[in-house]
Amino acid sequence: MPTSIPVPDAVPTVAVNPVVLKADGRAYPLELRVTAPLAGDALPIVILSHGGGSSPYLKSKDGYSPLVDFYASRGFAVIQPTHLSGLGLDPSTPGYPVFWRSRIDDFRLILDNLDAIETPVFAGRFDATRVAIVGHSAGANTACALLGARTNGLDLRDPRISAGVLLAPTGTAEGMTDTARERFPDLDADFSHLTTRALVVYGDEDDEPLFTTRGAAWHAEPYHLSPGADALLTLPGAKHYLGGVMGYSLAESDDEDPDRLAVTQRMTWAYLWSALHAGDPAWQQATDALSRLPELGQVQAK
């Protein structure tokens, strides 16, 4: 059972929604949801970058409750922006549909304004020296850029981010179909510059023939091609939603599975906690436990 992967007991949480940041040059103010434990100080921070999808409210600050609830109830302050891609903008809008550069700018704005985001409910309770990013799908591509991966030679790495988790990330442009490469030119990432430590998570049945010619393994390329990604979690039977990370009981989830979701929750929590707390054994304990459950997942490490 995935419950044998050790994590702390859940504690009560509180969420503030929306927190609004004005941004020069952005078509709309940046809206955030901030979720954190009800008590406690020096809370490490997880910033979460959503992916796409057909449901309008999931690809926003209001999605990913299975991850946000889990992380926040076990010690993290979680900050979720709604990127421009989650606003249902007209296809003629510059940057549509991914709004790649705007996504990265959203996180710079967040990190520049942590004091304002904390106030008034969480004032003084966040630890700005311990920041990690979690991204899913297109959001994982955003995370890759902030961890050091380059597109068109641009170095957009943010040194304030100490670690990342890449959930079902996009791979290289060489592995994309011609149609996908033409529609999403900004997803052409060079992972050789991704130097910040990261965990890559993918499902071995996440095969999207309209998007990639390399099958599910395409999503593992950020691990194999970067010096920073130091761990790869493979989920047998998982597809793009990794057990249901975007929300509870979703019609669009192609692989909703409570056990698989529990593995995703617990393993990513453990990686993040150890990455932001030097010497903490959570990740080692989690990998030891999962090694006895190979039917649920396997970890490869550099």
mmCIF file of C-alpha atoms in Angstrom, residues 82-208:
data_model
loop_
_atom_site.group_PDB
_atom_site.id
_atom_site.type_symbol
_atom_site.label_atom_id
_atom_site.label_comp_id
_atom_site.label_asym_id
_atom_site.label_seq_id
_atom_site.Cartn_x
_atom_site.Cartn_y
_atom_site.Cartn_z
ATOM 1 C CA THR A 82 -3.458 31.734 -12.702
ATOM 2 C CA HIS A 83 -1.299 32.136 -15.794
ATOM 3 C CA LEU A 84 -2.723 33.936 -18.821
ATOM 4 C CA SER A 85 -3.254 30.515 -20.408
ATOM 5 C CA GLY A 86 -5.900 29.854 -17.755
ATOM 6 C CA LEU A 87 -8.051 32.885 -18.544
ATOM 7 C CA GLY A 88 -9.712 31.686 -21.741
ATOM 8 C CA LEU A 89 -8.274 34.534 -23.802
ATOM 9 C CA ASP A 90 -8.939 34.968 -27.502
ATOM 10 C CA PRO A 91 -6.639 32.896 -29.751
ATOM 11 C CA SER A 92 -5.475 36.128 -31.394
ATOM 12 C CA THR A 93 -3.875 37.246 -28.113
ATOM 13 C CA PRO A 94 -0.061 37.437 -28.450
ATOM 14 C CA GLY A 95 1.545 34.415 -26.816
ATOM 15 C CA TYR A 96 -1.539 32.198 -27.150
ATOM 16 C CA PRO A 97 -1.996 29.362 -26.183
ATOM 17 C CA VAL A 98 0.897 28.729 -23.764
ATOM 18 C CA PHE A 99 1.956 32.329 -22.949
ATOM 19 C CA TRP A 100 5.400 30.878 -22.287
ATOM 20 C CA ARG A 101 7.318 34.019 -21.315
ATOM 21 C CA SER A 102 4.421 35.459 -19.318
ATOM 22 C CA ARG A 103 4.369 32.314 -17.167
ATOM 23 C CA ILE A 104 7.997 32.832 -16.204
ATOM 24 C CA ASP A 105 7.396 36.504 -15.488
ATOM 25 C CA ASP A 106 4.502 35.517 -13.205
ATOM 26 C CA PHE A 107 6.891 33.686 -10.908
ATOM 27 C CA ARG A 108 9.429 36.487 -10.878
ATOM 28 C CA LEU A 109 6.604 38.796 -9.811
ATOM 29 C CA ILE A 110 5.627 36.366 -7.052
ATOM 30 C CA LEU A 111 9.164 36.015 -5.729
ATOM 31 C CA ASP A 112 9.663 39.781 -5.841
ATOM 32 C CA ASN A 113 6.518 40.307 -3.758
ATOM 33 C CA LEU A 114 6.558 37.589 -1.115
ATOM 34 C CA ASP A 115 6.166 40.138 1.675
ATOM 35 C CA ALA A 116 2.977 41.474 0.118
ATOM 36 C CA ILE A 117 1.680 37.952 -0.492
ATOM 37 C CA GLU A 118 2.212 37.045 3.174
ATOM 38 C CA THR A 119 0.282 40.064 4.428
ATOM 39 C CA PRO A 120 -1.989 40.103 6.317
ATOM 40 C CA VAL A 121 -2.899 36.468 7.051
ATOM 41 C CA PHE A 122 0.547 34.881 6.850
ATOM 42 C CA ALA A 123 2.764 37.843 7.756
ATOM 43 C CA GLY A 124 6.257 36.746 8.760
ATOM 44 C CA ARG A 125 5.558 33.018 8.467
ATOM 45 C CA PHE A 126 7.190 32.146 5.124
ATOM 46 C CA ASP A 127 10.854 31.245 4.633
ATOM 47 C CA ALA A 128 11.926 33.003 1.437
ATOM 48 C CA THR A 129 15.280 31.187 1.508
ATOM 49 C CA ARG A 130 13.525 27.850 0.900
ATOM 50 C CA VAL A 131 11.604 27.935 -2.362
ATOM 51 C CA ALA A 132 10.778 25.072 -4.727
ATOM 52 C CA ILE A 133 8.700 24.944 -7.884
ATOM 53 C CA VAL A 134 6.281 22.233 -8.985
ATOM 54 C CA GLY A 135 4.971 22.215 -12.546
ATOM 55 C CA HIS A 136 2.668 19.902 -14.483
ATOM 56 C CA SER A 137 2.761 19.449 -18.259
ATOM 57 C CA ALA A 138 3.177 22.955 -19.742
ATOM 58 C CA GLY A 139 3.763 24.113 -16.178
ATOM 59 C CA ALA A 140 6.670 21.694 -15.954
ATOM 60 C CA ASN A 141 8.180 23.377 -19.005
ATOM 61 C CA THR A 142 7.831 26.690 -17.140
ATOM 62 C CA ALA A 143 9.545 25.145 -14.143
ATOM 63 C CA CYS A 144 12.350 23.832 -16.350
ATOM 64 C CA ALA A 145 13.118 27.357 -17.571
ATOM 65 C CA LEU A 146 13.268 28.705 -14.025
ATOM 66 C CA LEU A 147 15.562 25.814 -13.081
ATOM 67 C CA GLY A 148 17.933 26.646 -15.946
ATOM 68 C CA ALA A 149 16.710 25.031 -19.180
ATOM 69 C CA ARG A 150 17.011 27.377 -22.149
ATOM 70 C CA THR A 151 14.822 28.170 -25.130
ATOM 71 C CA ASN A 152 16.352 30.194 -27.968
ATOM 72 C CA GLY A 153 19.447 30.560 -25.789
ATOM 73 C CA LEU A 154 17.624 32.549 -23.082
ATOM 74 C CA ASP A 155 18.946 32.071 -19.556
ATOM 75 C CA LEU A 156 15.914 32.604 -17.306
ATOM 76 C CA ARG A 157 17.070 30.589 -14.313
ATOM 77 C CA ASP A 158 16.019 32.117 -10.983
ATOM 78 C CA PRO A 159 18.555 31.415 -8.209
ATOM 79 C CA ARG A 160 15.892 31.986 -5.558
ATOM 80 C CA ILE A 161 14.406 28.617 -6.508
ATOM 81 C CA SER A 162 16.374 25.798 -4.893
ATOM 82 C CA ALA A 163 14.603 22.701 -6.237
ATOM 83 C CA GLY A 164 11.828 21.518 -8.506
ATOM 84 C CA VAL A 165 9.405 18.720 -9.298
ATOM 85 C CA LEU A 166 8.557 18.222 -12.980
ATOM 86 C CA LEU A 167 5.283 16.327 -13.442
ATOM 87 C CA ALA A 168 4.762 14.852 -16.924
ATOM 88 C CA PRO A 169 7.106 17.470 -18.424
ATOM 89 C CA THR A 170 7.549 18.170 -22.099
ATOM 90 C CA GLY A 171 10.705 16.796 -23.695
ATOM 91 C CA THR A 172 12.861 18.121 -26.523
ATOM 92 C CA ALA A 173 11.521 19.622 -29.742
ATOM 93 C CA GLU A 174 13.221 16.814 -31.672
ATOM 94 C CA GLY A 175 10.742 14.417 -30.093
ATOM 95 C CA MET A 176 7.671 16.456 -31.036
ATOM 96 C CA THR A 177 5.494 15.904 -34.073
ATOM 97 C CA ASP A 178 5.770 18.512 -36.814
ATOM 98 C CA THR A 179 2.314 19.834 -35.948
ATOM 99 C CA ALA A 180 3.119 20.207 -32.260
ATOM 100 C CA ARG A 181 6.478 21.814 -32.967
ATOM 101 C CA GLU A 182 4.824 24.350 -35.253
ATOM 102 C CA ARG A 183 2.085 25.179 -32.749
ATOM 103 C CA PHE A 184 4.316 25.301 -29.659
ATOM 104 C CA PRO A 185 7.715 26.680 -30.746
ATOM 105 C CA ASP A 186 8.505 27.903 -27.225
ATOM 106 C CA LEU A 187 8.615 24.329 -25.926
ATOM 107 C CA ASP A 188 11.982 23.814 -27.650
ATOM 108 C CA ALA A 189 14.029 23.436 -24.454
ATOM 109 C CA ASP A 190 17.760 22.814 -24.086
ATOM 110 C CA PHE A 191 18.010 20.818 -20.859
ATOM 111 C CA SER A 192 21.807 20.818 -20.732
ATOM 112 C CA HIS A 193 21.659 24.065 -18.727
ATOM 113 C CA LEU A 194 19.108 22.814 -16.187
ATOM 114 C CA THR A 195 21.417 22.789 -13.173
ATOM 115 C CA THR A 196 19.025 23.169 -10.222
ATOM 116 C CA ARG A 197 18.145 19.868 -8.592
ATOM 117 C CA ALA A 198 14.835 18.368 -9.675
ATOM 118 C CA LEU A 199 12.683 15.260 -9.578
ATOM 119 C CA VAL A 200 11.062 14.186 -12.858
ATOM 120 C CA VAL A 201 7.813 12.199 -12.614
ATOM 121 C CA TYR A 202 6.178 10.518 -15.595
ATOM 122 C CA GLY A 203 3.777 7.699 -16.437
ATOM 123 C CA ASP A 204 4.939 4.903 -18.693
ATOM 124 C CA GLU A 205 1.612 5.018 -20.581
ATOM 125 C CA ASP A 206 1.651 8.793 -21.153
ATOM 126 C CA ASP A 207 1.884 8.369 -24.919
ATOM 127 C CA GLU A 208 0.454 11.276 -26.925
#
